[in-house]
mmCIF file with all atom_site columns, C-alpha atoms in Angstrom:
data_model
loop_
_atom_site.group_PDB
_atom_site.id
_atom_site.type_symbol
_atom_site.label_atom_id
_atom_site.label_alt_id
_atom_site.label_comp_id
_atom_site.label_asym_id
_atom_site.label_entity_id
_atom_site.label_seq_id
_atom_site.pdbx_PDB_ins_code
_atom_site.Cartn_x
_atom_site.Cartn_y
_atom_site.Cartn_z
_atom_site.occupancy
_atom_site.B_iso_or_equiv
_atom_site.pdbx_formal_charge
_atom_site.auth_seq_id
_atom_site.auth_comp_id
_atom_site.auth_asym_id
_atom_site.auth_atom_id
_atom_site.pdbx_PDB_model_num
ATOM 1   C CA . UNK A 1 1   ? 14.003  11.689  15.770  1.00 97.00 ? 1   UNK A CA 1
ATOM 2   C CA . UNK A 1 2   ? 13.604  7.961   16.418  1.00 98.00 ? 2   UNK A CA 1
ATOM 3   C CA . UNK A 1 3   ? 10.415  6.743   14.678  1.00 98.00 ? 3   UNK A CA 1
ATOM 4   C CA . UNK A 1 4   ? 8.717   3.274   14.675  1.00 98.00 ? 4   UNK A CA 1
ATOM 5   C CA . UNK A 1 5   ? 6.780   2.296   11.567  1.00 98.00 ? 5   UNK A CA 1
ATOM 6   C CA . UNK A 1 6   ? 4.438   -0.509  11.388  1.00 97.00 ? 6   UNK A CA 1
ATOM 7   C CA . UNK A 1 7   ? 2.715   -2.261  8.396   1.00 96.00 ? 7   UNK A CA 1
ATOM 8   C CA . UNK A 1 8   ? 0.048   -4.111  10.373  1.00 94.00 ? 8   UNK A CA 1
ATOM 9   C CA . UNK A 1 9   ? -1.198  -7.609  9.561   1.00 91.00 ? 9   UNK A CA 1
ATOM 10  C CA . UNK A 1 10  ? -3.902  -9.696  11.127  1.00 89.00 ? 10  UNK A CA 1
ATOM 11  C CA . UNK A 1 11  ? -1.431  -11.503 13.375  1.00 90.00 ? 11  UNK A CA 1
ATOM 12  C CA . UNK A 1 12  ? 2.105   -10.298 12.712  1.00 94.00 ? 12  UNK A CA 1
ATOM 13  C CA . UNK A 1 13  ? 3.444   -6.980  11.568  1.00 96.00 ? 13  UNK A CA 1
ATOM 14  C CA . UNK A 1 14  ? 6.213   -5.551  9.430   1.00 97.00 ? 14  UNK A CA 1
ATOM 15  C CA . UNK A 1 15  ? 8.153   -3.066  11.639  1.00 98.00 ? 15  UNK A CA 1
ATOM 16  C CA . UNK A 1 16  ? 11.156  -0.718  11.607  1.00 98.00 ? 16  UNK A CA 1
ATOM 17  C CA . UNK A 1 17  ? 12.647  1.643   13.971  1.00 98.00 ? 17  UNK A CA 1
ATOM 18  C CA . UNK A 1 18  ? 14.420  4.474   12.106  1.00 98.00 ? 18  UNK A CA 1
ATOM 19  C CA . UNK A 1 19  ? 16.563  7.321   13.192  1.00 98.00 ? 19  UNK A CA 1
ATOM 20  C CA . UNK A 1 20  ? 15.760  10.304  10.998  1.00 98.00 ? 20  UNK A CA 1
ATOM 21  C CA . UNK A 1 21  ? 18.914  12.228  12.100  1.00 97.00 ? 21  UNK A CA 1
ATOM 22  C CA . UNK A 1 22  ? 21.355  9.347   11.391  1.00 97.00 ? 22  UNK A CA 1
ATOM 23  C CA . UNK A 1 23  ? 19.040  8.240   8.404   1.00 96.00 ? 23  UNK A CA 1
ATOM 24  C CA . UNK A 1 24  ? 19.459  4.635   9.408   1.00 97.00 ? 24  UNK A CA 1
ATOM 25  C CA . UNK A 1 25  ? 17.207  1.723   10.353  1.00 98.00 ? 25  UNK A CA 1
ATOM 26  C CA . UNK A 1 26  ? 17.985  0.682   13.939  1.00 98.00 ? 26  UNK A CA 1
ATOM 27  C CA . UNK A 1 27  ? 15.793  -2.350  13.977  1.00 98.00 ? 27  UNK A CA 1
ATOM 28  C CA . UNK A 1 28  ? 13.472  -4.236  11.717  1.00 98.00 ? 28  UNK A CA 1
ATOM 29  C CA . UNK A 1 29  ? 11.374  -7.292  11.640  1.00 98.00 ? 29  UNK A CA 1
ATOM 30  C CA . UNK A 1 30  ? 9.165   -8.611  8.813   1.00 97.00 ? 30  UNK A CA 1
ATOM 31  C CA . UNK A 1 31  ? 6.822   -10.638 11.083  1.00 96.00 ? 31  UNK A CA 1
ATOM 32  C CA . UNK A 1 32  ? 6.930   -8.966  14.511  1.00 96.00 ? 32  UNK A CA 1
ATOM 33  C CA . UNK A 1 33  ? 4.295   -9.501  17.267  1.00 95.00 ? 33  UNK A CA 1
ATOM 34  C CA . UNK A 1 34  ? 2.890   -6.457  19.129  1.00 92.00 ? 34  UNK A CA 1
ATOM 35  C CA . UNK A 1 35  ? 4.994   -7.041  22.345  1.00 94.00 ? 35  UNK A CA 1
ATOM 36  C CA . UNK A 1 36  ? 8.343   -7.197  20.486  1.00 97.00 ? 36  UNK A CA 1
ATOM 37  C CA . UNK A 1 37  ? 7.451   -3.970  18.709  1.00 97.00 ? 37  UNK A CA 1
ATOM 38  C CA . UNK A 1 38  ? 6.579   -2.191  22.116  1.00 96.00 ? 38  UNK A CA 1
ATOM 39  C CA . UNK A 1 39  ? 9.683   -3.680  23.672  1.00 97.00 ? 39  UNK A CA 1
ATOM 40  C CA . UNK A 1 40  ? 11.972  -2.410  20.897  1.00 98.00 ? 40  UNK A CA 1
ATOM 41  C CA . UNK A 1 41  ? 10.089  1.071   20.856  1.00 97.00 ? 41  UNK A CA 1
ATOM 42  C CA . UNK A 1 42  ? 10.893  1.431   24.515  1.00 97.00 ? 42  UNK A CA 1
ATOM 43  C CA . UNK A 1 43  ? 14.522  0.156   24.170  1.00 98.00 ? 43  UNK A CA 1
ATOM 44  C CA . UNK A 1 44  ? 15.184  2.648   21.408  1.00 98.00 ? 44  UNK A CA 1
ATOM 45  C CA . UNK A 1 45  ? 13.216  5.520   22.976  1.00 98.00 ? 45  UNK A CA 1
ATOM 46  C CA . UNK A 1 46  ? 10.950  5.986   20.032  1.00 98.00 ? 46  UNK A CA 1
ATOM 47  C CA . UNK A 1 47  ? 9.484   9.464   19.854  1.00 98.00 ? 47  UNK A CA 1
ATOM 48  C CA . UNK A 1 48  ? 6.771   8.938   17.230  1.00 98.00 ? 48  UNK A CA 1
ATOM 49  C CA . UNK A 1 49  ? 4.970   5.996   15.566  1.00 98.00 ? 49  UNK A CA 1
ATOM 50  C CA . UNK A 1 50  ? 3.673   5.782   11.938  1.00 98.00 ? 50  UNK A CA 1
ATOM 51  C CA . UNK A 1 51  ? 1.166   3.092   11.197  1.00 96.00 ? 51  UNK A CA 1
ATOM 52  C CA . UNK A 1 52  ? -0.065  2.156   7.708   1.00 94.00 ? 52  UNK A CA 1
ATOM 53  C CA . UNK A 1 53  ? -3.883  2.283   7.944   1.00 89.00 ? 53  UNK A CA 1
ATOM 54  C CA . UNK A 1 54  ? -5.652  -0.266  5.770   1.00 82.00 ? 54  UNK A CA 1
ATOM 55  C CA . UNK A 1 55  ? -8.002  1.102   3.189   1.00 75.00 ? 55  UNK A CA 1
ATOM 56  C CA . UNK A 1 56  ? -9.770  -0.651  0.327   1.00 62.00 ? 56  UNK A CA 1
ATOM 57  C CA . UNK A 1 57  ? -8.232  0.144   -2.979  1.00 56.00 ? 57  UNK A CA 1
ATOM 58  C CA . UNK A 1 58  ? -10.438 -1.534  -5.701  1.00 54.00 ? 58  UNK A CA 1
ATOM 59  C CA . UNK A 1 59  ? -12.228 -4.804  -5.545  1.00 53.00 ? 59  UNK A CA 1
ATOM 60  C CA . UNK A 1 60  ? -11.588 -7.299  -2.734  1.00 53.00 ? 60  UNK A CA 1
ATOM 61  C CA . UNK A 1 61  ? -11.619 -11.005 -3.606  1.00 54.00 ? 61  UNK A CA 1
ATOM 62  C CA . UNK A 1 62  ? -13.302 -13.704 -1.621  1.00 55.00 ? 62  UNK A CA 1
ATOM 63  C CA . UNK A 1 63  ? -11.633 -14.179 1.908   1.00 58.00 ? 63  UNK A CA 1
ATOM 64  C CA . UNK A 1 64  ? -9.919  -10.735 1.545   1.00 60.00 ? 64  UNK A CA 1
ATOM 65  C CA . UNK A 1 65  ? -12.614 -8.873  3.512   1.00 61.00 ? 65  UNK A CA 1
ATOM 66  C CA . UNK A 1 66  ? -12.072 -10.820 6.724   1.00 63.00 ? 66  UNK A CA 1
ATOM 67  C CA . UNK A 1 67  ? -8.267  -10.291 6.430   1.00 72.00 ? 67  UNK A CA 1
ATOM 68  C CA . UNK A 1 68  ? -8.682  -6.583  5.841   1.00 78.00 ? 68  UNK A CA 1
ATOM 69  C CA . UNK A 1 69  ? -11.025 -6.236  8.942   1.00 80.00 ? 69  UNK A CA 1
ATOM 70  C CA . UNK A 1 70  ? -8.581  -8.144  11.057  1.00 82.00 ? 70  UNK A CA 1
ATOM 71  C CA . UNK A 1 71  ? -5.702  -5.947  9.948   1.00 86.00 ? 71  UNK A CA 1
ATOM 72  C CA . UNK A 1 72  ? -7.714  -2.840  10.510  1.00 86.00 ? 72  UNK A CA 1
ATOM 73  C CA . UNK A 1 73  ? -8.556  -4.015  14.071  1.00 86.00 ? 73  UNK A CA 1
ATOM 74  C CA . UNK A 1 74  ? -4.895  -4.675  14.791  1.00 89.00 ? 74  UNK A CA 1
ATOM 75  C CA . UNK A 1 75  ? -3.845  -1.215  13.380  1.00 90.00 ? 75  UNK A CA 1
ATOM 76  C CA . UNK A 1 76  ? -6.401  0.577   15.592  1.00 91.00 ? 76  UNK A CA 1
ATOM 77  C CA . UNK A 1 77  ? -5.293  -1.351  18.602  1.00 91.00 ? 77  UNK A CA 1
ATOM 78  C CA . UNK A 1 78  ? -1.772  -0.263  17.818  1.00 93.00 ? 78  UNK A CA 1
ATOM 79  C CA . UNK A 1 79  ? -2.602  3.437   17.564  1.00 94.00 ? 79  UNK A CA 1
ATOM 80  C CA . UNK A 1 80  ? -4.572  3.156   20.922  1.00 94.00 ? 80  UNK A CA 1
ATOM 81  C CA . UNK A 1 81  ? -1.546  1.577   22.706  1.00 93.00 ? 81  UNK A CA 1
ATOM 82  C CA . UNK A 1 82  ? 1.046   3.863   21.360  1.00 96.00 ? 82  UNK A CA 1
ATOM 83  C CA . UNK A 1 83  ? -1.078  6.781   22.401  1.00 95.00 ? 83  UNK A CA 1
ATOM 84  C CA . UNK A 1 84  ? -1.583  5.413   25.860  1.00 95.00 ? 84  UNK A CA 1
ATOM 85  C CA . UNK A 1 85  ? 2.175   5.083   25.996  1.00 94.00 ? 85  UNK A CA 1
ATOM 86  C CA . UNK A 1 86  ? 2.456   8.778   25.344  1.00 96.00 ? 86  UNK A CA 1
ATOM 87  C CA . UNK A 1 87  ? 3.979   8.325   21.791  1.00 97.00 ? 87  UNK A CA 1
ATOM 88  C CA . UNK A 1 88  ? 2.374   10.602  19.157  1.00 97.00 ? 88  UNK A CA 1
ATOM 89  C CA . UNK A 1 89  ? 0.888   8.618   16.372  1.00 97.00 ? 89  UNK A CA 1
ATOM 90  C CA . UNK A 1 90  ? 0.327   9.280   12.687  1.00 96.00 ? 90  UNK A CA 1
ATOM 91  C CA . UNK A 1 91  ? -1.774  6.999   10.270  1.00 94.00 ? 91  UNK A CA 1
ATOM 92  C CA . UNK A 1 92  ? -1.175  6.875   6.564   1.00 95.00 ? 92  UNK A CA 1
ATOM 93  C CA . UNK A 1 93  ? -2.961  4.971   3.952   1.00 92.00 ? 93  UNK A CA 1
ATOM 94  C CA . UNK A 1 94  ? -0.964  3.021   1.285   1.00 91.00 ? 94  UNK A CA 1
ATOM 95  C CA . UNK A 1 95  ? -2.229  5.651   -1.208  1.00 93.00 ? 95  UNK A CA 1
ATOM 96  C CA . UNK A 1 96  ? -0.827  8.436   1.019   1.00 96.00 ? 96  UNK A CA 1
ATOM 97  C CA . UNK A 1 97  ? 2.491   6.534   1.316   1.00 97.00 ? 97  UNK A CA 1
ATOM 98  C CA . UNK A 1 98  ? 2.686   6.174   -2.465  1.00 97.00 ? 98  UNK A CA 1
ATOM 99  C CA . UNK A 1 99  ? 1.913   9.728   -3.114  1.00 97.00 ? 99  UNK A CA 1
ATOM 100 C CA . UNK A 1 100 ? 4.480   11.145  -0.750  1.00 97.00 ? 100 UNK A CA 1
ATOM 101 C CA . UNK A 1 101 ? 7.219   8.840   -1.942  1.00 97.00 ? 101 UNK A CA 1
ATOM 102 C CA . UNK A 1 102 ? 6.333   9.818   -5.521  1.00 96.00 ? 102 UNK A CA 1
ATOM 103 C CA . UNK A 1 103 ? 5.634   6.338   -6.831  1.00 97.00 ? 103 UNK A CA 1
ATOM 104 C CA . UNK A 1 104 ? 1.846   6.388   -7.341  1.00 94.00 ? 104 UNK A CA 1
ATOM 105 C CA . UNK A 1 105 ? 2.344   4.836   -10.674 1.00 91.00 ? 105 UNK A CA 1
ATOM 106 C CA . UNK A 1 106 ? 5.215   2.943   -12.414 1.00 90.00 ? 106 UNK A CA 1
ATOM 107 C CA . UNK A 1 107 ? 6.309   -0.593  -13.100 1.00 91.00 ? 107 UNK A CA 1
ATOM 108 C CA . UNK A 1 108 ? 5.822   -3.433  -10.545 1.00 92.00 ? 108 UNK A CA 1
ATOM 109 C CA . UNK A 1 109 ? 3.498   -3.774  -7.616  1.00 93.00 ? 109 UNK A CA 1
ATOM 110 C CA . UNK A 1 110 ? 2.980   -1.023  -5.072  1.00 93.00 ? 110 UNK A CA 1
ATOM 111 C CA . UNK A 1 111 ? 5.211   -2.981  -2.629  1.00 95.00 ? 111 UNK A CA 1
ATOM 112 C CA . UNK A 1 112 ? 8.160   -3.118  -5.151  1.00 96.00 ? 112 UNK A CA 1
ATOM 113 C CA . UNK A 1 113 ? 7.806   0.668   -5.834  1.00 97.00 ? 113 UNK A CA 1
ATOM 114 C CA . UNK A 1 114 ? 7.928   1.496   -2.133  1.00 97.00 ? 114 UNK A CA 1
ATOM 115 C CA . UNK A 1 115 ? 11.079  -0.688  -1.746  1.00 97.00 ? 115 UNK A CA 1
ATOM 116 C CA . UNK A 1 116 ? 12.710  0.995   -4.740  1.00 96.00 ? 116 UNK A CA 1
ATOM 117 C CA . UNK A 1 117 ? 11.814  4.462   -3.296  1.00 97.00 ? 117 UNK A CA 1
ATOM 118 C CA . UNK A 1 118 ? 13.320  3.688   0.192   1.00 97.00 ? 118 UNK A CA 1
ATOM 119 C CA . UNK A 1 119 ? 16.598  2.390   -1.419  1.00 96.00 ? 119 UNK A CA 1
ATOM 120 C CA . UNK A 1 120 ? 16.791  5.337   -3.809  1.00 95.00 ? 120 UNK A CA 1
ATOM 121 C CA . UNK A 1 121 ? 16.369  7.694   -0.924  1.00 95.00 ? 121 UNK A CA 1
ATOM 122 C CA . UNK A 1 122 ? 19.337  6.197   0.883   1.00 95.00 ? 122 UNK A CA 1
ATOM 123 C CA . UNK A 1 123 ? 21.533  5.595   -2.132  1.00 91.00 ? 123 UNK A CA 1
ATOM 124 C CA . UNK A 1 124 ? 24.441  8.078   -2.765  1.00 83.00 ? 124 UNK A CA 1
ATOM 125 C CA . UNK A 1 125 ? 26.215  8.154   -6.194  1.00 83.00 ? 125 UNK A CA 1
ATOM 126 C CA . UNK A 1 126 ? 29.575  6.483   -5.838  1.00 82.00 ? 126 UNK A CA 1
ATOM 127 C CA . UNK A 1 127 ? 28.887  5.872   -2.109  1.00 80.00 ? 127 UNK A CA 1
ATOM 128 C CA . UNK A 1 128 ? 28.095  2.600   -0.272  1.00 82.00 ? 128 UNK A CA 1
ATOM 129 C CA . UNK A 1 129 ? 24.939  0.777   -1.125  1.00 91.00 ? 129 UNK A CA 1
ATOM 130 C CA . UNK A 1 130 ? 21.938  1.537   0.682   1.00 94.00 ? 130 UNK A CA 1
ATOM 131 C CA . UNK A 1 131 ? 21.273  -1.988  1.833   1.00 93.00 ? 131 UNK A CA 1
ATOM 132 C CA . UNK A 1 132 ? 24.791  -3.496  1.666   1.00 91.00 ? 132 UNK A CA 1
ATOM 133 C CA . UNK A 1 133 ? 25.791  -6.934  2.848   1.00 91.00 ? 133 UNK A CA 1
ATOM 134 C CA . UNK A 1 134 ? 26.568  -8.543  6.274   1.00 92.00 ? 134 UNK A CA 1
ATOM 135 C CA . UNK A 1 135 ? 30.329  -7.619  5.940   1.00 92.00 ? 135 UNK A CA 1
ATOM 136 C CA . UNK A 1 136 ? 29.495  -4.065  5.038   1.00 90.00 ? 136 UNK A CA 1
ATOM 137 C CA . UNK A 1 137 ? 25.995  -3.145  5.965   1.00 93.00 ? 137 UNK A CA 1
ATOM 138 C CA . UNK A 1 138 ? 24.359  -0.039  4.617   1.00 93.00 ? 138 UNK A CA 1
ATOM 139 C CA . UNK A 1 139 ? 21.820  2.131   6.377   1.00 95.00 ? 139 UNK A CA 1
ATOM 140 C CA . UNK A 1 140 ? 18.923  -0.103  5.425   1.00 97.00 ? 140 UNK A CA 1
ATOM 141 C CA . UNK A 1 141 ? 20.646  -3.451  6.053   1.00 95.00 ? 141 UNK A CA 1
ATOM 142 C CA . UNK A 1 142 ? 18.202  -6.077  7.525   1.00 95.00 ? 142 UNK A CA 1
ATOM 143 C CA . UNK A 1 143 ? 15.045  -4.640  6.090   1.00 97.00 ? 143 UNK A CA 1
ATOM 144 C CA . UNK A 1 144 ? 12.983  -7.265  4.246   1.00 96.00 ? 144 UNK A CA 1
ATOM 145 C CA . UNK A 1 145 ? 9.382   -8.194  3.337   1.00 95.00 ? 145 UNK A CA 1
ATOM 146 C CA . UNK A 1 146 ? 6.672   -6.137  5.144   1.00 95.00 ? 146 UNK A CA 1
ATOM 147 C CA . UNK A 1 147 ? 9.285   -4.115  7.057   1.00 97.00 ? 147 UNK A CA 1
ATOM 148 C CA . UNK A 1 148 ? 9.902   -2.210  3.656   1.00 97.00 ? 148 UNK A CA 1
ATOM 149 C CA . UNK A 1 149 ? 6.296   -0.979  3.730   1.00 97.00 ? 149 UNK A CA 1
ATOM 150 C CA . UNK A 1 150 ? 6.703   0.036   7.414   1.00 97.00 ? 150 UNK A CA 1
ATOM 151 C CA . UNK A 1 151 ? 9.993   1.992   6.371   1.00 98.00 ? 151 UNK A CA 1
ATOM 152 C CA . UNK A 1 152 ? 7.933   3.432   3.400   1.00 98.00 ? 152 UNK A CA 1
ATOM 153 C CA . UNK A 1 153 ? 5.388   4.891   5.928   1.00 98.00 ? 153 UNK A CA 1
ATOM 154 C CA . UNK A 1 154 ? 8.073   6.316   8.001   1.00 98.00 ? 154 UNK A CA 1
ATOM 155 C CA . UNK A 1 155 ? 9.775   8.062   5.049   1.00 98.00 ? 155 UNK A CA 1
ATOM 156 C CA . UNK A 1 156 ? 6.453   9.219   3.731   1.00 98.00 ? 156 UNK A CA 1
ATOM 157 C CA . UNK A 1 157 ? 5.653   10.697  7.060   1.00 97.00 ? 157 UNK A CA 1
ATOM 158 C CA . UNK A 1 158 ? 8.908   12.570  7.149   1.00 98.00 ? 158 UNK A CA 1
ATOM 159 C CA . UNK A 1 159 ? 8.336   13.759  3.517   1.00 96.00 ? 159 UNK A CA 1
ATOM 160 C CA . UNK A 1 160 ? 4.840   15.099  4.409   1.00 95.00 ? 160 UNK A CA 1
ATOM 161 C CA . UNK A 1 161 ? 6.345   17.249  7.232   1.00 91.00 ? 161 UNK A CA 1
ATOM 162 C CA . UNK A 1 162 ? 9.001   18.902  4.829   1.00 84.00 ? 162 UNK A CA 1
#
């Protein structure tokens, strides 16, 4: 199954398109706009979308509330557009992603724990690296920044269906 994952932001979004059969990222962008996500979804014949839904987790500092509302608005718009395109859509909060990936607690930020979980899920002992290099790319090559959170949402969704 080909799945698009999106970590929405107020203007640009982390996004990945992941093939769950090949267990490989087909496309990723750390700062994609909405149209590029839709174009890539159509080009890769995406069958499902997973979008991280913003949710308050603790206190929000000054200026954060507007950012959170803008992000929530964008995420809602994405869900509606994917559904209008006939693509089944699932929403997961960051807490749900962390729980499904088994990294609710630990060292480092939630973002770094999601990144480590994605890499660990694709690492094989004695095998090629999960990310790799340009000369020998691994299945997660090219994923960076907010695209890791989008990939985490996809993997959490797949885990929740097992």
